[in-house]
Amino acid sequence: MIRTLVVTSERIEQDAAGPGLRAVGLATGLAAAGIEVALAAPSGSTPPDGVTLVPLGALPCAVRDADVVVVPAALIGADPILRTARRLCVDFAGPYPVEVRAAGRSAQEIAAAERSAAEAIGLADVVLCAHQRQVPFAADLLARHCPDALPPPGGYLLVPFGSPVRGAAPASPGQSSTFRVVWPGGLWDWLDPLVALEALARLPVDVTIEFWGAQNPDPNAPRMTLAARVEERARALDVADRTRLIGWIPARDFDATLAGFDLRSEEHTSELQSRVDISYAVFC
């Protein structure tokens, strides 16, 4: 008997990213709490310590044997076997309908994504959200697209990104004369890094800022479009020498690297995606 089965369609490697990182965080946290947990992932995956790996080919047996199955909302429609779980926990931390909307898809595609998410929520015994702002969004989807469905019996639980399991304590910021600001959330279109540059231009010259995620997590994708705008604005404001853009920080190094800064900053726009989509691609 598997007490809890966490399902992901992402291959789990040493530096998991995106939904894969979320699955690793959930599985690792459950294992650290003394719960028997298995991770269903594509072949070739490497499970974290204390977690049993189940190949996706064995998913029907694993779902049948599990007490609880934890699955992203986006995957519920991928395999009918997931709907047969004894207890179904739907992870809504990555609310994909807003990503479909932000990508400029048609009204029909947006409605289909919203309906799919609502159906997943309607099947759930409990729904996980990464932030309080996702709860009313999920509840609204359920009410609009599945008006006859009851709310999840177990309600909506807040489970932020990351894992409670930590390694050695990270180093504290150094005794430097420079005040270092970090923007770790990535240069996504629904964020507003230009506001941070405007603030930087008004601050003393010993204040610097470092933007993480200038490159798309997909190595085959072009550089993030906002990266060029950040560089251009930094030059225009005469703060280019105090502005640094880098790629992605490996998940295993995130805590220690973040601790080397004095202040974390991320400015959001008024768009829906800014309010409810909590970026996990920064850990990559």
Short mmCIF file of C-alpha atoms in Angstrom, two decimals:
data_model
loop_
_atom_site.label_atom_id
_atom_site.label_comp_id
_atom_site.label_asym_id
_atom_site.label_seq_id
_atom_site.Cartn_x
_atom_site.Cartn_y
_atom_site.Cartn_z
CA MET A 1 0.00 0.00 0.00
CA ILE A 2 1.35 3.42 -1.00
CA ARG A 3 0.12 6.06 1.42
CA THR A 4 0.60 8.97 -0.98
CA LEU A 5 1.37 9.02 -4.70
CA VAL A 6 2.58 12.27 -6.30
CA VAL A 7 2.19 12.35 -10.09
CA THR A 8 4.13 14.45 -12.58
CA SER A 9 4.59 14.34 -16.35
CA GLU A 10 8.01 16.02 -16.03
CA ARG A 11 11.19 13.99 -16.02
CA ILE A 12 12.84 14.39 -12.61
CA GLU A 13 16.56 15.05 -12.77
CA GLN A 14 19.05 16.54 -10.34
CA ASP A 15 17.92 20.07 -11.12
CA ALA A 16 14.19 19.70 -11.61
CA ALA A 17 12.37 22.76 -12.93
CA GLY A 18 8.81 23.97 -13.34
CA PRO A 19 6.09 21.43 -12.46
CA GLY A 20 8.78 18.82 -11.83
CA LEU A 21 10.24 20.95 -9.06
CA ARG A 22 6.80 21.33 -7.50
CA ALA A 23 6.34 17.54 -7.50
CA VAL A 24 9.77 17.03 -5.92
CA GLY A 25 8.99 19.62 -3.24
CA LEU A 26 5.68 17.98 -2.35
CA ALA A 27 7.14 14.47 -2.29
CA THR A 28 10.19 15.53 -0.27
CA GLY A 29 8.07 17.41 2.25
CA LEU A 30 5.76 14.42 2.74
CA ALA A 31 8.71 12.06 3.15
CA ALA A 32 10.29 14.38 5.71
CA ALA A 33 7.03 14.24 7.68
CA GLY A 34 7.38 10.46 7.88
CA ILE A 35 4.72 9.69 5.27
CA GLU A 36 5.31 6.86 2.84
CA VAL A 37 5.37 8.55 -0.56
CA ALA A 38 6.00 7.48 -4.14
CA LEU A 39 6.63 9.71 -7.14
CA ALA A 40 5.16 8.69 -10.50
CA ALA A 41 7.34 10.23 -13.21
CA PRO A 42 8.63 9.47 -16.73
CA SER A 43 11.32 6.83 -17.18
CA GLY A 44 14.86 8.01 -16.59
CA SER A 45 13.82 10.12 -13.60
CA THR A 46 15.88 10.26 -10.42
CA PRO A 47 13.75 10.37 -7.28
CA PRO A 48 14.74 12.51 -4.27
CA ASP A 49 16.00 10.79 -1.15
CA GLY A 50 13.35 8.92 0.79
CA VAL A 51 10.94 8.77 -2.15
CA THR A 52 10.10 5.66 -4.21
CA LEU A 53 10.00 6.13 -7.98
CA VAL A 54 7.07 4.66 -9.93
CA PRO A 55 7.30 4.66 -13.75
CA LEU A 56 4.29 6.20 -15.47
CA GLY A 57 3.71 2.86 -17.18
CA ALA A 58 2.80 1.43 -13.79
CA LEU A 59 0.42 4.28 -12.98
CA PRO A 60 -2.81 2.19 -12.98
CA CYS A 61 -1.46 -0.15 -10.30
CA ALA A 62 0.05 2.69 -8.30
CA VAL A 63 -3.20 4.68 -8.29
CA ARG A 64 -5.14 1.60 -7.23
CA ASP A 65 -2.74 0.95 -4.35
CA ALA A 66 -2.44 4.52 -3.09
CA ASP A 67 -4.38 6.00 -0.21
CA VAL A 68 -4.03 9.51 -1.67
CA VAL A 69 -3.05 10.63 -5.18
CA VAL A 70 -1.64 14.14 -5.65
CA VAL A 71 -1.83 15.33 -9.25
CA PRO A 72 -1.62 18.72 -11.01
CA ALA A 73 -4.98 19.98 -12.25
CA ALA A 74 -3.63 20.07 -15.80
CA LEU A 75 -3.02 16.30 -15.79
CA ILE A 76 -6.43 15.11 -14.61
CA GLY A 77 -7.70 14.78 -18.18
CA ALA A 78 -4.53 13.07 -19.42
CA ASP A 79 -5.30 9.64 -17.97
CA PRO A 80 -8.77 8.44 -16.87
CA ILE A 81 -7.15 6.24 -14.22
CA LEU A 82 -6.42 9.34 -12.13
CA ARG A 83 -10.14 9.92 -11.66
CA THR A 84 -10.41 6.55 -9.90
CA ALA A 85 -8.11 7.53 -7.02
CA ARG A 86 -9.35 6.57 -3.58
CA ARG A 87 -8.71 10.13 -2.43
CA LEU A 88 -7.76 12.77 -4.99
CA CYS A 89 -5.67 15.82 -4.12
CA VAL A 90 -5.54 18.30 -7.01
CA ASP A 91 -2.58 20.66 -7.10
CA PHE A 92 -3.66 24.03 -8.51
CA ALA A 93 -0.38 25.83 -7.78
CA GLY A 94 0.20 26.32 -11.51
CA PRO A 95 -3.19 27.70 -12.67
CA TYR A 96 -2.73 26.96 -16.35
CA PRO A 97 -5.91 28.74 -17.57
CA VAL A 98 -4.25 32.10 -16.92
CA GLU A 99 -1.21 31.01 -18.92
CA VAL A 100 -3.47 30.11 -21.84
CA ARG A 101 -5.07 33.54 -21.58
CA ALA A 102 -1.70 35.31 -21.33
CA ALA A 103 -0.49 33.48 -24.43
CA GLY A 104 -3.20 35.21 -26.46
CA ARG A 105 -5.15 32.06 -27.28
CA SER A 106 -8.68 32.15 -28.67
CA ALA A 107 -11.75 32.54 -26.49
CA GLN A 108 -12.64 28.91 -27.18
CA GLU A 109 -9.22 27.70 -26.01
CA ILE A 110 -9.40 29.83 -22.87
CA ALA A 111 -12.88 28.50 -22.08
CA ALA A 112 -11.71 24.92 -22.63
CA ALA A 113 -8.76 25.39 -20.27
CA GLU A 114 -10.98 26.94 -17.62
CA ARG A 115 -13.55 24.16 -17.96
CA SER A 116 -10.84 21.49 -17.69
CA ALA A 117 -9.46 23.09 -14.53
CA ALA A 118 -12.95 23.42 -13.04
CA GLU A 119 -13.67 19.75 -13.71
CA ALA A 120 -10.44 18.78 -11.97
CA ILE A 121 -11.33 20.92 -8.95
CA GLY A 122 -14.81 19.41 -8.91
CA LEU A 123 -13.33 15.89 -8.71
CA ALA A 124 -10.94 16.73 -5.89
CA ASP A 125 -11.26 15.80 -2.24
CA VAL A 126 -8.86 18.64 -1.49
CA VAL A 127 -7.18 21.32 -3.62
CA LEU A 128 -3.67 22.68 -3.05
CA CYS A 129 -2.89 26.31 -3.86
CA ALA A 130 0.47 28.05 -3.68
CA HIS A 131 -0.95 31.40 -2.57
CA GLN A 132 -4.11 32.76 -1.00
CA ARG A 133 -4.95 34.66 -4.22
CA GLN A 134 -5.38 31.36 -6.06
CA VAL A 135 -8.20 30.19 -3.79
CA PRO A 136 -10.95 32.59 -4.98
CA PHE A 137 -9.77 32.10 -8.57
CA ALA A 138 -10.20 28.31 -8.27
CA ALA A 139 -13.54 28.65 -6.52
CA ASP A 140 -14.79 31.03 -9.22
CA LEU A 141 -13.79 28.60 -11.99
CA LEU A 142 -15.73 25.83 -10.27
CA ALA A 143 -18.82 27.99 -9.80
CA ARG A 144 -18.87 29.25 -13.39
CA HIS A 145 -18.05 26.05 -15.27
CA CYS A 146 -19.39 23.34 -12.94
CA PRO A 147 -22.25 25.07 -11.10
CA ASP A 148 -23.69 21.77 -9.85
CA ALA A 149 -20.41 20.59 -8.34
CA LEU A 150 -19.81 20.86 -4.60
CA PRO A 151 -16.69 22.54 -3.23
CA PRO A 152 -13.84 20.15 -2.36
CA PRO A 153 -14.77 18.37 0.90
CA GLY A 154 -11.30 19.03 2.29
CA GLY A 155 -11.32 22.63 1.11
CA TYR A 156 -8.42 24.60 -0.31
CA LEU A 157 -5.05 24.21 1.41
CA LEU A 158 -2.14 26.64 1.03
CA VAL A 159 1.11 24.85 0.23
CA PRO A 160 3.73 27.35 -1.02
CA PHE A 161 6.42 26.38 -3.48
CA GLY A 162 9.57 24.77 -2.24
CA SER A 163 10.29 22.13 0.33
CA PRO A 164 10.55 22.49 4.11
CA VAL A 165 13.64 20.30 3.95
CA ARG A 166 16.80 22.38 4.03
CA GLY A 167 20.47 21.59 3.91
CA ALA A 168 23.15 23.52 5.72
CA ALA A 169 22.20 27.01 6.82
CA PRO A 170 23.00 29.50 4.08
CA ALA A 171 25.58 32.17 4.63
CA SER A 172 24.46 35.62 5.72
CA PRO A 173 25.01 38.65 3.48
CA GLY A 174 28.60 39.78 3.60
CA GLN A 175 29.78 42.93 5.32
CA SER A 176 30.03 44.78 2.02
CA SER A 177 29.63 48.50 1.51
CA THR A 178 27.30 47.67 -1.40
CA PHE A 179 23.58 47.15 -0.74
CA ARG A 180 22.58 44.26 -3.01
CA VAL A 181 19.01 43.86 -4.30
CA VAL A 182 17.90 40.68 -6.08
CA TRP A 183 14.97 40.10 -8.45
CA PRO A 184 14.63 36.29 -8.36
CA GLY A 185 11.21 35.86 -10.01
CA GLY A 186 12.35 35.84 -13.63
CA LEU A 187 11.80 38.37 -16.41
CA TRP A 188 8.32 37.25 -17.33
CA ASP A 189 6.00 39.51 -19.30
CA TRP A 190 3.53 39.82 -16.40
CA LEU A 191 6.18 41.36 -14.11
CA ASP A 192 7.43 44.96 -14.16
CA PRO A 193 11.21 45.10 -13.63
CA LEU A 194 11.37 48.60 -15.12
CA VAL A 195 9.80 49.96 -11.93
CA ALA A 196 12.73 48.52 -9.98
CA LEU A 197 15.16 50.31 -12.28
CA GLU A 198 13.32 53.61 -11.80
CA ALA A 199 13.72 53.16 -8.05
CA LEU A 200 17.38 52.20 -8.43
CA ALA A 201 18.08 55.45 -10.29
CA ARG A 202 16.85 57.40 -7.26
CA LEU A 203 19.02 55.49 -4.78
CA PRO A 204 22.66 55.99 -3.79
CA VAL A 205 25.33 54.59 -6.10
CA ASP A 206 26.22 51.81 -3.64
CA VAL A 207 22.88 50.07 -4.33
CA THR A 208 22.91 47.38 -7.05
CA ILE A 209 20.30 45.01 -8.50
CA GLU A 210 20.61 41.54 -10.00
CA PHE A 211 17.85 40.10 -12.20
CA TRP A 212 17.55 36.33 -12.37
CA GLY A 213 15.97 34.50 -15.29
CA ALA A 214 17.11 36.58 -18.29
CA GLN A 215 17.10 33.37 -20.34
CA ASN A 216 13.98 31.26 -20.89
CA PRO A 217 14.12 27.98 -18.89
CA ASP A 218 13.81 26.15 -22.20
CA PRO A 219 17.37 26.10 -23.62
CA ASN A 220 15.93 26.05 -27.13
CA ALA A 221 13.84 29.17 -26.58
CA PRO A 222 15.08 32.71 -27.26
CA ARG A 223 16.18 35.07 -24.52
CA MET A 224 13.35 36.57 -22.47
CA THR A 225 11.92 39.57 -24.30
CA LEU A 226 12.00 41.73 -21.18
CA ALA A 227 15.76 41.25 -20.82
CA ALA A 228 16.56 43.63 -23.69
CA ARG A 229 14.10 46.21 -22.33
CA VAL A 230 15.73 46.03 -18.91
CA GLU A 231 19.18 46.56 -20.40
CA GLU A 232 17.96 49.45 -22.56
CA ARG A 233 16.21 51.17 -19.65
CA ALA A 234 19.22 50.68 -17.38
CA ARG A 235 21.42 52.48 -19.92
CA ALA A 236 18.88 55.28 -20.30
CA LEU A 237 18.76 55.77 -16.53
CA ASP A 238 22.56 55.55 -16.26
CA VAL A 239 22.40 52.56 -13.90
CA ALA A 240 23.75 49.90 -16.28
CA ASP A 241 26.91 49.58 -14.19
CA ARG A 242 24.73 48.75 -11.15
CA THR A 243 22.46 46.29 -13.00
CA ARG A 244 23.25 42.65 -13.69
CA LEU A 245 21.21 40.05 -15.62
CA ILE A 246 21.93 36.35 -15.21
CA GLY A 247 20.29 33.03 -16.09
CA TRP A 248 18.63 30.59 -13.70
CA ILE A 249 19.80 29.51 -10.26
CA PRO A 250 19.82 25.72 -9.66
CA ALA A 251 17.23 24.69 -7.09
CA ARG A 252 19.89 23.18 -4.83
CA ASP A 253 21.70 26.55 -4.66
CA PHE A 254 18.70 28.86 -4.37
CA ASP A 255 18.56 29.37 -0.60
CA ALA A 256 22.28 29.93 -0.18
CA THR A 257 22.46 32.29 -3.17
CA LEU A 258 19.41 34.28 -2.09
CA ALA A 259 20.87 34.73 1.39
CA GLY A 260 23.79 36.65 -0.09
CA PHE A 261 21.52 39.60 -0.90
CA ASP A 262 20.19 42.35 1.34
CA LEU A 263 16.73 42.78 -0.23
CA ARG A 264 14.43 40.77 -2.50
CA SER A 265 12.19 42.71 -4.88
CA GLU A 266 9.55 41.80 -7.48
CA GLU A 267 7.03 44.26 -8.89
CA HIS A 268 3.86 42.93 -10.46
CA THR A 269 1.50 44.37 -13.04
CA SER A 270 -2.27 44.53 -12.65
CA GLU A 271 -2.82 41.56 -14.99
CA LEU A 272 -4.59 38.41 -13.83
CA GLN A 273 -1.44 36.34 -14.29
CA SER A 274 0.47 38.61 -11.91
CA ARG A 275 -2.14 38.05 -9.24
CA VAL A 276 -2.57 34.28 -9.37
CA ASP A 277 0.31 32.63 -11.23
CA ILE A 278 3.17 32.06 -8.79
CA SER A 279 6.29 31.50 -10.89
CA TYR A 280 8.21 28.31 -10.15
CA ALA A 281 10.49 28.38 -13.15
CA VAL A 282 13.00 30.53 -11.30
CA PHE A 283 14.33 27.35 -9.66
CA CYS A 284 15.84 25.64 -12.62
#
